[in-house]
mmCIF file of C-alpha atoms in Angstrom:
data_model
loop_
_atom_site.group_PDB
_atom_site.id
_atom_site.type_symbol
_atom_site.label_atom_id
_atom_site.label_comp_id
_atom_site.label_asym_id
_atom_site.label_seq_id
_atom_site.Cartn_x
_atom_site.Cartn_y
_atom_site.Cartn_z
ATOM 1 C CA MET A 1 12.825 0.353 -4.033
ATOM 2 C CA PRO A 2 13.961 -3.125 -4.812
ATOM 3 C CA GLU A 3 14.046 -2.629 -8.588
ATOM 4 C CA ARG A 4 13.713 0.133 -11.125
ATOM 5 C CA ILE A 5 10.046 0.731 -11.845
ATOM 6 C CA ASP A 6 8.896 1.715 -15.327
ATOM 7 C CA VAL A 7 6.170 4.192 -14.362
ATOM 8 C CA GLU A 8 4.630 4.383 -17.845
ATOM 9 C CA GLN A 9 4.356 0.598 -18.158
ATOM 10 C CA LEU A 10 2.939 0.295 -14.648
ATOM 11 C CA LEU A 11 0.421 3.040 -15.391
ATOM 12 C CA ALA A 12 -0.696 1.265 -18.582
ATOM 13 C CA GLN A 13 -1.310 -1.938 -16.575
ATOM 14 C CA MET A 14 -3.209 0.010 -13.919
ATOM 15 C CA THR A 15 -5.372 1.653 -16.577
ATOM 16 C CA GLU A 16 -6.318 -1.788 -17.937
ATOM 17 C CA GLN A 17 -7.274 -2.859 -14.399
ATOM 18 C CA LEU A 18 -9.302 0.330 -14.023
ATOM 19 C CA LYS A 19 -11.138 -0.361 -17.304
ATOM 20 C CA GLY A 20 -12.131 -3.788 -15.995
ATOM 21 C CA LEU A 21 -13.238 -2.429 -12.622
ATOM 22 C CA LEU A 22 -15.297 0.347 -14.199
ATOM 23 C CA GLN A 23 -16.953 -2.148 -16.537
ATOM 24 C CA GLN A 24 -17.682 -4.499 -13.618
ATOM 25 C CA ARG A 25 -19.281 -1.616 -11.692
ATOM 26 C CA GLY A 26 -21.240 -0.372 -14.715
ATOM 27 C CA ILE A 27 -19.472 3.004 -14.780
ATOM 28 C CA GLU A 28 -19.383 4.447 -18.285
ATOM 29 C CA ASN A 29 -18.321 8.064 -17.826
ATOM 30 C CA PRO A 30 -15.929 8.416 -14.868
ATOM 31 C CA MET A 31 -14.535 11.784 -13.885
ATOM 32 C CA LEU A 32 -10.796 11.691 -13.154
ATOM 33 C CA VAL A 33 -9.491 13.759 -10.249
ATOM 34 C CA GLY A 34 -5.783 13.932 -9.398
ATOM 35 C CA ILE A 35 -4.323 14.978 -6.063
ATOM 36 C CA ARG A 36 -1.699 17.645 -6.684
ATOM 37 C CA THR A 37 1.018 17.170 -7.849
ATOM 38 C CA GLY A 38 1.897 13.578 -8.715
ATOM 39 C CA GLY A 39 -1.708 12.421 -8.802
ATOM 40 C CA VAL A 40 -2.514 15.062 -11.410
ATOM 41 C CA TRP A 41 0.321 13.887 -13.654
ATOM 42 C CA LEU A 42 -0.938 10.314 -13.345
ATOM 43 C CA ALA A 43 -4.573 11.314 -13.933
ATOM 44 C CA GLU A 44 -3.590 13.086 -17.144
ATOM 45 C CA ARG A 45 -1.882 9.903 -18.373
ATOM 46 C CA VAL A 46 -4.894 7.753 -17.418
ATOM 47 C CA GLN A 47 -7.156 10.205 -19.257
ATOM 48 C CA GLN A 48 -5.049 9.729 -22.406
ATOM 49 C CA HIS A 49 -5.044 5.919 -22.042
ATOM 50 C CA LEU A 50 -8.840 5.838 -21.588
ATOM 51 C CA GLY A 51 -9.472 8.385 -24.353
ATOM 52 C CA LEU A 52 -11.691 10.507 -22.096
ATOM 53 C CA GLN A 53 -12.638 13.981 -23.307
ATOM 54 C CA ASP A 54 -13.573 15.615 -19.991
ATOM 55 C CA PRO A 55 -10.807 17.619 -18.329
ATOM 56 C CA VAL A 56 -8.980 16.187 -15.319
ATOM 57 C CA GLY A 57 -9.982 17.631 -11.955
ATOM 58 C CA VAL A 58 -7.236 18.867 -9.645
ATOM 59 C CA LEU A 59 -7.337 18.818 -5.844
ATOM 60 C CA ASP A 60 -4.888 20.731 -3.661
ATOM 61 C CA ILE A 61 -5.627 19.337 -0.220
ATOM 62 C CA SER A 62 -3.320 21.664 1.736
ATOM 63 C CA PHE A 63 -6.167 23.277 3.702
ATOM 64 C CA TYR A 64 -7.769 19.902 4.410
ATOM 65 C CA ARG A 65 -4.765 18.207 5.994
ATOM 66 C CA ASP A 66 -5.179 17.164 9.612
ATOM 67 C CA ASP A 67 -1.586 18.228 10.349
ATOM 68 C CA PHE A 68 -2.106 21.747 8.958
ATOM 69 C CA THR A 69 -1.700 23.376 12.381
ATOM 70 C CA ARG A 70 1.520 21.443 13.064
ATOM 71 C CA ILE A 71 3.348 21.796 9.758
ATOM 72 C CA GLY A 72 1.957 25.125 8.571
ATOM 73 C CA LEU A 73 0.790 26.036 5.120
ATOM 74 C CA ASN A 74 2.609 24.681 2.096
ATOM 75 C CA PRO A 75 4.108 27.753 0.385
ATOM 76 C CA LYS A 76 3.091 26.306 -3.012
ATOM 77 C CA VAL A 77 -0.636 26.065 -2.293
ATOM 78 C CA GLN A 78 -2.703 26.435 -5.443
ATOM 79 C CA PRO A 79 -6.466 26.357 -5.844
ATOM 80 C CA SER A 80 -8.289 23.148 -6.580
ATOM 81 C CA ALA A 81 -9.985 23.000 -9.963
ATOM 82 C CA LEU A 82 -12.953 20.736 -10.512
ATOM 83 C CA PRO A 83 -14.262 21.712 -13.951
ATOM 84 C CA PHE A 84 -17.371 19.568 -13.524
ATOM 85 C CA ALA A 85 -20.086 18.905 -10.980
ATOM 86 C CA THR A 86 -19.259 16.059 -8.599
ATOM 87 C CA GLU A 87 -22.849 15.597 -7.441
ATOM 88 C CA GLU A 88 -23.926 12.018 -8.288
ATOM 89 C CA ARG A 89 -20.867 11.509 -10.534
ATOM 90 C CA ASP A 90 -18.539 8.508 -10.461
ATOM 91 C CA ILE A 91 -15.104 9.821 -9.501
ATOM 92 C CA VAL A 92 -11.739 8.125 -9.962
ATOM 93 C CA LEU A 93 -9.439 9.722 -7.376
ATOM 94 C CA ILE A 94 -5.765 9.329 -8.309
ATOM 95 C CA ASP A 95 -2.693 9.801 -6.120
ATOM 96 C CA ASP A 96 0.931 8.831 -6.563
ATOM 97 C CA VAL A 97 1.748 7.283 -3.165
ATOM 98 C CA LEU A 98 -0.557 5.852 -0.501
ATOM 99 C CA MET A 99 1.212 5.882 2.826
ATOM 100 C CA SER A 100 -0.708 6.902 5.943
ATOM 101 C CA GLY A 101 -4.044 7.468 4.194
ATOM 102 C CA ARG A 102 -4.250 11.036 5.490
ATOM 103 C CA THR A 103 -3.862 12.626 2.053
ATOM 104 C CA VAL A 104 -6.724 10.523 0.694
ATOM 105 C CA ARG A 105 -8.886 11.373 3.729
ATOM 106 C CA ALA A 106 -8.243 15.075 3.104
ATOM 107 C CA ALA A 107 -9.047 14.665 -0.607
ATOM 108 C CA LEU A 108 -12.344 12.930 0.189
ATOM 109 C CA ASN A 109 -13.292 15.737 2.576
ATOM 110 C CA GLU A 110 -12.621 18.314 -0.126
ATOM 111 C CA LEU A 111 -14.445 16.321 -2.814
ATOM 112 C CA PHE A 112 -17.563 16.127 -0.646
ATOM 113 C CA ASP A 113 -17.456 19.895 -0.159
ATOM 114 C CA TYR A 114 -18.095 20.142 -3.915
ATOM 115 C CA GLY A 115 -21.045 17.701 -3.775
ATOM 116 C CA ARG A 116 -21.861 14.102 -3.027
ATOM 117 C CA PRO A 117 -20.372 11.770 -5.655
ATOM 118 C CA ALA A 118 -22.221 8.582 -6.628
ATOM 119 C CA SER A 119 -18.969 6.674 -6.047
ATOM 120 C CA VAL A 120 -15.248 7.220 -5.535
ATOM 121 C CA THR A 121 -12.697 4.730 -6.847
ATOM 122 C CA LEU A 122 -9.169 5.167 -5.492
ATOM 123 C CA MET A 123 -6.181 4.518 -7.731
ATOM 124 C CA THR A 124 -2.574 4.865 -6.558
ATOM 125 C CA LEU A 125 0.758 4.145 -8.194
ATOM 126 C CA LEU A 126 2.403 2.921 -4.980
ATOM 127 C CA ASP A 127 1.061 1.557 -1.707
ATOM 128 C CA LEU A 128 3.721 1.695 1.009
ATOM 129 C CA GLN A 129 1.581 -0.308 3.462
ATOM 130 C CA ALA A 130 1.981 2.250 6.238
ATOM 131 C CA GLN A 131 -1.700 3.158 6.662
ATOM 132 C CA GLU A 132 -2.723 4.958 9.833
ATOM 133 C CA LEU A 133 -6.340 5.160 8.654
ATOM 134 C CA PRO A 134 -8.577 2.400 7.234
ATOM 135 C CA ILE A 135 -8.066 3.478 3.620
ATOM 136 C CA GLN A 136 -7.018 1.216 0.774
ATOM 137 C CA ALA A 137 -6.856 1.732 -2.958
ATOM 138 C CA ASP A 138 -9.039 -0.115 -5.472
ATOM 139 C CA ILE A 139 -6.238 -0.089 -8.053
ATOM 140 C CA VAL A 140 -2.587 -0.274 -6.934
ATOM 141 C CA GLY A 141 0.391 -0.302 -9.272
ATOM 142 C CA LYS A 142 2.984 -1.666 -6.829
ATOM 143 C CA THR A 143 3.061 -2.484 -3.128
ATOM 144 C CA PHE A 144 6.164 -2.468 -0.983
ATOM 145 C CA LYS A 145 7.632 -1.175 2.247
ATOM 146 C CA LEU A 146 10.371 1.402 2.611
ATOM 147 C CA GLU A 147 13.238 1.019 5.022
ATOM 148 C CA PRO A 148 13.444 3.477 7.927
ATOM 149 C CA GLY A 149 14.841 6.789 6.686
ATOM 150 C CA GLN A 150 13.681 6.273 3.095
ATOM 151 C CA GLN A 151 11.164 8.325 1.155
ATOM 152 C CA ILE A 152 9.902 7.880 -2.374
ATOM 153 C CA LYS A 153 9.080 10.721 -4.743
ATOM 154 C CA LEU A 154 7.423 10.827 -8.137
ATOM 155 C CA SER A 155 9.141 13.274 -10.481
ATOM 156 C CA GLY A 156 7.583 14.584 -13.643
ATOM 157 C CA PRO A 157 5.631 15.403 -15.567
ATOM 158 C CA GLU A 158 7.998 14.499 -18.416
ATOM 159 C CA PRO A 159 9.252 11.890 -17.961
ATOM 160 C CA LEU A 160 7.529 10.318 -14.978
ATOM 161 C CA SER A 161 10.070 8.621 -12.745
ATOM 162 C CA LEU A 162 10.395 7.428 -9.174
ATOM 163 C CA GLN A 163 13.255 8.457 -6.919
ATOM 164 C CA LEU A 164 14.199 6.756 -3.690
ATOM 165 C CA LEU A 165 15.577 9.316 -1.255
ATOM 166 C CA GLN A 166 17.476 8.764 1.976
ATOM 167 C CA ARG A 167 16.561 10.869 5.002
ATOM 168 C CA GLN A 168 19.691 13.056 4.899
ATOM 169 C CA ALA A 169 19.019 13.866 1.227
ATOM 170 C CA TRP A 170 15.461 15.109 1.742
ATOM 171 C CA GLN A 171 15.740 16.661 5.199
ATOM 172 C CA SER A 172 18.159 19.332 4.042
ATOM 173 C CA HIS A 173 15.578 20.997 1.741
#
């Protein structure tokens, strides 16, 4: 990470961009859905900024990952919780980091299992420009590339902060 990123300030700017995009698309009552864990923290903040009353939906995409058979099941798997019908609803899908696009693909698969949304808008705090699938976010807070051996992690929920980790630091866990 070239500089320290103020996550709250970046999120406020992204929310303003989202307001404009929703207005442009004629979407008045979007449903926010966060991808566990960082995306949920961000979705809760966006919900506050937008003043939305509906609860935030939570997706745990562990069972939908295409590398499930290779990496095994995440020991912290929790159920998804969509406290509203997705059928014909406008969804704002929120994740913390867009890298390969595989997490978003898995989230879309799970969302469609709940029903066919009218639209899905993708919002991500960081785009690392390492897509392996043709997926891009509609709203991006910051775009940059990591050096080999680096990983970025959103910590939270209070306060939200970004940590840049070197391979030896995160491989030992």
